[in-house]
Amino acid sequence: MPPAPPTVERPQRWDAAFDPAMTEADVTRLLAIPPFNKMLPAYFPKRTPLREILRHDTSIRHYRKGEIITRQGDYGTSAFLILSGTTRVVLKPDLPPALLGRQAPVKKGIFRTLAQFWSGRRQPESYSRAQLRPNAGVGARQNENAEVHVFLQDLPRVLDQHRTEEMAAGDFFGEIAALSRMPRTSTIFAASDTAELLEIRWQGLRDLMRADNQLRQHINRIYRERALASYLRATPLFRYLSKDQLDQVAAQIEFATYGDYDWSGEYKRLAQSGSVRPEKEPVIVQEGDYPNGVVLLRAGFARVSQKFGSGERTLNYIGAGQLFGFDEIAHNFQQPQSPVSVQHSLRAIGYTHLLIVPTRVMEQIVLPSLPKNELPPLVSLTTETSAVIPDAPTPRAAQDRIGAATLEFLTANRFFNGTATMVIDLERCTRCDDCVRACASTHDNNPRFLRHGPSSGRLMIANACMHCADPVCMIGCPTGAIHRESFAGQVVINPVTCIGCKACANNCPYDAIRMVDIRDEHGDFMVGEDLKPISKATKCDLCVENHGGPACQRACPHGALERMNLNNLATLTDWMKR
Amino acid sequence: MSENLPAPDFDSQRYERPNQAWICGHAAEGSPCRSGPDNCGRCRATAECVPGLEKPAGESKGRWRCTRPGGACETGPLPDGSCCRPISKCSPVPTLRTRRGQLTRAVVTATVALLLICLGGSWRGNFINPGELSTPHSSAAFAKLHTGTNQSDSTCAACHKAGALGPNGLLSAAWRAKPGPFEVIQLAHTRPGEMTAIDEACQKCHPGHLLHQPNVVRDISCSFCHQEHRGAGPIAATTDAQCALCHGDGVSMAAAAATGASLQPKNGTTTDSRPAAGFTQVLHRFAEDHPEFRVHTDKRRDPDTLRFNHARHLTGEAMPMLPNGQKLECASCHQPNATGISFRRINFEQHCQVCHSLQFDPETPGLTLPHGDPSFVSAFLRSLPRQYADFAARSGLTTEADRKQFAQEKLQRLQARVASGEDFEERVFFSSATTGPEVQVGSVRGPSPALYPGCAYCHAVKSGAHGKAEITNPVLIERWLTHGEFNHARHVSVACTQCHAAATSKETADVILPGKSSCAACHSPQGGVVDSCTTCHTYHKKARPLR
Amino acid sequence: MSRFRRQFFIGIFLLALASGLAVMAHNRWNPALPNYAYFTGWVLLAAMILLALYNARKRLPFLPLGNSETWAQIHIYAGFFAVVLFLIHLNFRLPTGWFEGTLAWLYALVTGSGIAGLFLSRVLPRRLATRGGEVIYERIPALRHALRQEAEALTLGDQTKSPAIAEFYVRELSDFFAGPRFFWPHLLESRRPLNALAAKLENLRRFLNESERATLEKLARLVRQKDGLDYHHALQTTLKLWLFVHLPLTYSLMIFSLLHVVLVFAFSGGAR
């Protein structure tokens, strides 16, 4: 009789509860207070009843006065509901980083680092059963039982030097970061010794919102209020405005969302059929129209293009925080006698969330506040103009510097999304595979990327996780195994809680996530109790646990490989000319 | 350019793993198996899956289920629980990098083996020898002397103690070397020329270290100047830098001067030519700080009593031609010796007599006085009738009567010119007058006869006991430079008078040696001719006396 | 100035500076220090160990030991500098004797292969990028196999009934598709073999009917792809092969060098 295959328990959604300490009593208590007491359990799908969501996706946390709950700049995947007590949100100025108790993520200790020296002979994709055991306490990043709270020592001084705002029971916060996968916009700390908060991880929040209309509206409202206030404060365009003026702007600003929240599936389908064309992308602003307002990209990306022949030629793409249409409005403001129309088209690529400052607001409030020298040059109809914020390269410059073909290549393949895209210079790369070997030796003898990918000219974008600004892979993970590392925002996968559902791999438009069948220490494939192979989603984690940064980049002897932020082209153009 | 290459089709389940040493043998056909080879390059493929036994609660037997990825196969496992789809075994292929590793290991092994063979065998000496030894030290005689055999291979140990050691011995010898490998400070502080372990070996055959001047203040290692293993032939030449170790160093020279001062009165180790302080001037280059030759600084005079006027012989207007019609020149008298380095000693018969024929009777050319002992001359003069008769016989007069007749006539003529026999002898010995026919006692053939006023014309003649004339023996000094070796043969391209002021020297006592500046005109960096110490000097030889 | 150019100038400047200083130090200390050769030897050995450490760095990518690129730059310039040190250690004189001669030859070979490798590493990637297309080296046999399958299905398969093409494939192309071909022409950037094949295909064309010509077009495309694959194979192999000289000989050189140290000290006394 041949030996039976090694078996291990198949992980399930809610195998690893967000907080194992949540009791039925806690849930019952929660169900009795707003907003949960107003929710109708009947609206919830059978697989995710309200009770189970609260049981598995929430956690009751207690904070003492001065303890930090969320930090500005953190990537968080959960929202908070204040159950009792008060918290304060820091408005201005921001807390210095040291005060936020910034800590490096869990780096490998000296022994684990050195142990990699002999892990080179390990079997591919092998795990010990202990490594995979849920609740074993190792690697379960989602499980925050070992809580470390950082508190502000000199609270009176913070309160004295920083403007803060009180939040009380019933208030939601953190849902912006949780739902839009953006970094937290502000720091919030407990203002009373008995602050009790309900932390809801985003999967739970998502499910709650899906089922409860009121919560959805409530969250949308506070989402807009808070997101806007802090966002406008951080926008350079508005830095000369007083608080009153800013409030006026905020009151009149318009929101718009273009494209598809789940754009990657559509994109993959189009890419496979070879019909990704700029003409099919939703138009935000049409070239030649009257400028209705300045477009301020809040999230996602948009393509700046211009008519060329019978098609459209891409001049640049713009990402979060960049402006469009400012030049034209500024021109019309300065020279009302010779107004110009919008010089370029703006199209949403994938999912784009944007704010529009209407022309009227611009002309009445914003433009008068700007000093003369900060206004952009007048639009000349013969030369190209800057369609982006003043300090960014002009569209034509971007195209000139890296070439039209490369720009088209980056845009068509959506590579601008990457914050750590693996760019390989084929004119320097000797194909030595040092990068892959370095990657393997930092990941238990497993490479986590493929040194191959789409290329244009001397540029190759290798098949490695780009750690997208808009990480669509994280949409739909049932267990939260794929998440952002708290410090630098790397997208990582927790192999313990990954159930091998392929949701992330299917979502990723770049095929950067690979599902691998795992083995035991002897190299035999593991199967679940249902006798099917256990597979895990794997991808580049940017060596988050290693010292010194991404091993691939450090291992390249010829400077041919770089993990690069392609959200704007400045880095790439510099690198191409290096 | 999309058709340049076929687009590789990458399996979404699999990474390319260049870190693995072996590739599945089926990979070349595009269908690698799922397991892949193990780390040692063995195929691990068995079947497409390992079926699992499913045993629902309450059942005793259970049934086998396919665990294949991507869905169970149609047939399902065989009844005995093995997979129905076996995978054919492959021979895994090493990656290029693995091959490189294998080659590296092979090369390392070969290197170690080669070294073991070469170091272990009898050929070791030749193998590690950093360069051929000088001919004397590589001769069979040397080998015999040191090892008792004629094989020159194993003579390393004659100088190097480690030469006889095995591998462990070499290691410990290296460790215990003085200074040792890691004694960096001692390595840095070793003074140049310090004695080494090797010198003990040198001194077995070349005993003692007092080969140079007696006032040398420290022993210099043999190998400081004589570097071995620099190829066959004589041992490599000493360089200026090596001489400059002491001679270029003020401290050493001062110490040597002090030592020399204390040595001098004690024993006669110093020669006459040695200056009081010894040769302790600091010097680096011949043209720069080498002192003027002592023959000049001491204003040496030639002690010879023979009177000789170089200028007259070379440039005198009345100087007659030689019998062969040639003009008198340096080479007429100064003829190189066999080696060409120096010259044959000047002697009367070969170099003077052709002009200075010692013809005492102007009327009788051919009859000359004997040269040499003055008593012979006296005897000759006192037997003049006999000499004339013999001369007549030599000239061809055959009868006794004719010869007597001839002698008689000659004597009568001679007596007409001199007062007496004593007067004649007196004149022959002591006259040095150079003008007037009355003082001339002889002449030679030719347009202008050489004078023979008397012996005293050239020699120092004294009247000794019983009125006997005594002639001081001439002193001919062959070499004036007692420390330098001068090779005339090497300088034949230079005219004699370019260095030697013969054309202006009128006195015998003139030492017409060139000065240092004359030498340095060529022997200097400017002159372009070699100016190293060993060009002129030898280290070990003692200074020769003037002679 | 771009980064690479700046790197180059800084490297050359430092190399020239270090070499100049080394030669000056040589002139200053060579006559003065009796154990001068020991010092230059140690310095040279240290330089060699520094150079060899690059390999260790490559084996420890997970330690924060600095960029491999920085190491490579140091390796390159220190390698050139080590040549200067080597000549100084040799006192600008060819070594005699078997052991030291071999040692010097090993050094020359390791350095020479390193320089050759540097040259190849700078030149060949540029050519690969210019040619276009990209393939992972280990994938080449599989791709070649697939191309061969495709070509054989096209020419010898059941659906194509063209004896002329089948005959042509067997006669002219079967060997071409069987394995990597034209290594040297590819390395020397010669297109002659491909042009010859293309000419033969063109020659065959006039004997074919319309449908056969379509097949021939497809076959010609496969030939071009195979040629591109061979090009990558030739150049990528060369990019890896120089290390087959550089690395094994480095180990030999190290063994010889260590033995040299032992011998020099064991036989010391009078060494100059």
Tab-separated table of C-alpha atoms in Angstrom, chain A residues 113-114 116-117 426-431 433-434 438 441-442 451-452 460 546-548 551 554-559 577-578, chain C residues 2-4 54 57-58 60-69 72 121-122 125-126 128-129 134-136 138 236 239-240:
chain	number	residue	atom	x	y	z
A	113	THR	CA	18.624	35.942	9.062
A	114	LEU	CA	21.600	33.665	9.419
A	116	GLN	CA	18.735	31.492	5.616
A	117	PHE	CA	22.282	30.482	4.872
A	426	LEU	CA	17.664	45.022	-20.770
A	427	GLU	CA	20.733	46.865	-21.990
A	428	ARG	CA	22.417	46.303	-18.637
A	429	CYS	CA	20.915	42.999	-17.594
A	430	THR	CA	23.273	40.084	-18.172
A	431	ARG	CA	20.516	37.556	-17.462
A	433	ASP	CA	19.498	35.488	-12.466
A	434	ASP	CA	21.231	36.813	-9.356
A	438	ALA	CA	18.605	36.410	-4.079
A	441	SER	CA	17.306	32.717	-0.646
A	442	THR	CA	15.341	35.341	1.236
A	451	ARG	CA	12.319	37.499	-14.405
A	452	HIS	CA	10.236	37.959	-17.459
A	460	MET	CA	11.184	45.203	-19.163
A	546	ASN	CA	14.574	41.317	5.619
A	547	HIS	CA	17.160	43.853	6.462
A	548	GLY	CA	18.362	46.105	3.716
A	551	ALA	CA	16.985	41.523	-2.203
A	554	ARG	CA	20.378	44.773	-4.016
A	555	ALA	CA	21.547	41.639	-5.778
A	556	CYS	CA	21.773	43.133	-9.233
A	557	PRO	CA	25.473	43.559	-10.016
A	558	HIS	CA	24.902	45.840	-12.965
A	559	GLY	CA	22.302	48.246	-11.659
A	577	LYS	CA	19.016	58.561	-18.244
A	578	ARG	CA	21.240	57.276	-15.500
C	2	SER	CA	24.404	60.546	-15.780
C	3	ARG	CA	24.962	58.235	-12.881
C	4	PHE	CA	26.836	55.558	-14.811
C	54	TYR	CA	32.211	39.546	-3.822
C	57	ARG	CA	28.295	38.617	-0.929
C	58	LYS	CA	26.483	36.974	-3.814
C	60	LEU	CA	24.460	35.964	1.178
C	61	PRO	CA	21.865	38.129	-0.517
C	62	PHE	CA	19.712	38.186	2.585
C	63	LEU	CA	22.274	39.984	4.713
C	64	PRO	CA	22.347	43.760	4.523
C	65	LEU	CA	25.840	43.777	3.062
C	66	GLY	CA	25.329	46.595	0.625
C	67	ASN	CA	24.274	46.599	-2.962
C	68	SER	CA	25.657	44.015	-5.281
C	69	GLU	CA	26.106	46.842	-7.743
C	72	ALA	CA	30.549	44.877	-8.519
C	121	SER	CA	28.624	41.953	-19.684
C	122	ARG	CA	28.580	45.438	-21.082
C	125	PRO	CA	23.053	42.738	-23.147
C	126	ARG	CA	22.934	45.767	-25.405
C	128	LEU	CA	20.253	41.252	-26.917
C	129	ALA	CA	18.078	44.270	-26.211
C	134	GLU	CA	13.382	38.057	-24.415
C	135	VAL	CA	13.633	34.540	-23.162
C	136	ILE	CA	14.688	32.873	-19.955
C	138	GLU	CA	16.427	27.614	-18.951
C	236	GLN	CA	23.279	34.186	-23.054
C	239	LEU	CA	27.394	35.648	-20.828
C	240	LYS	CA	27.565	32.676	-18.506
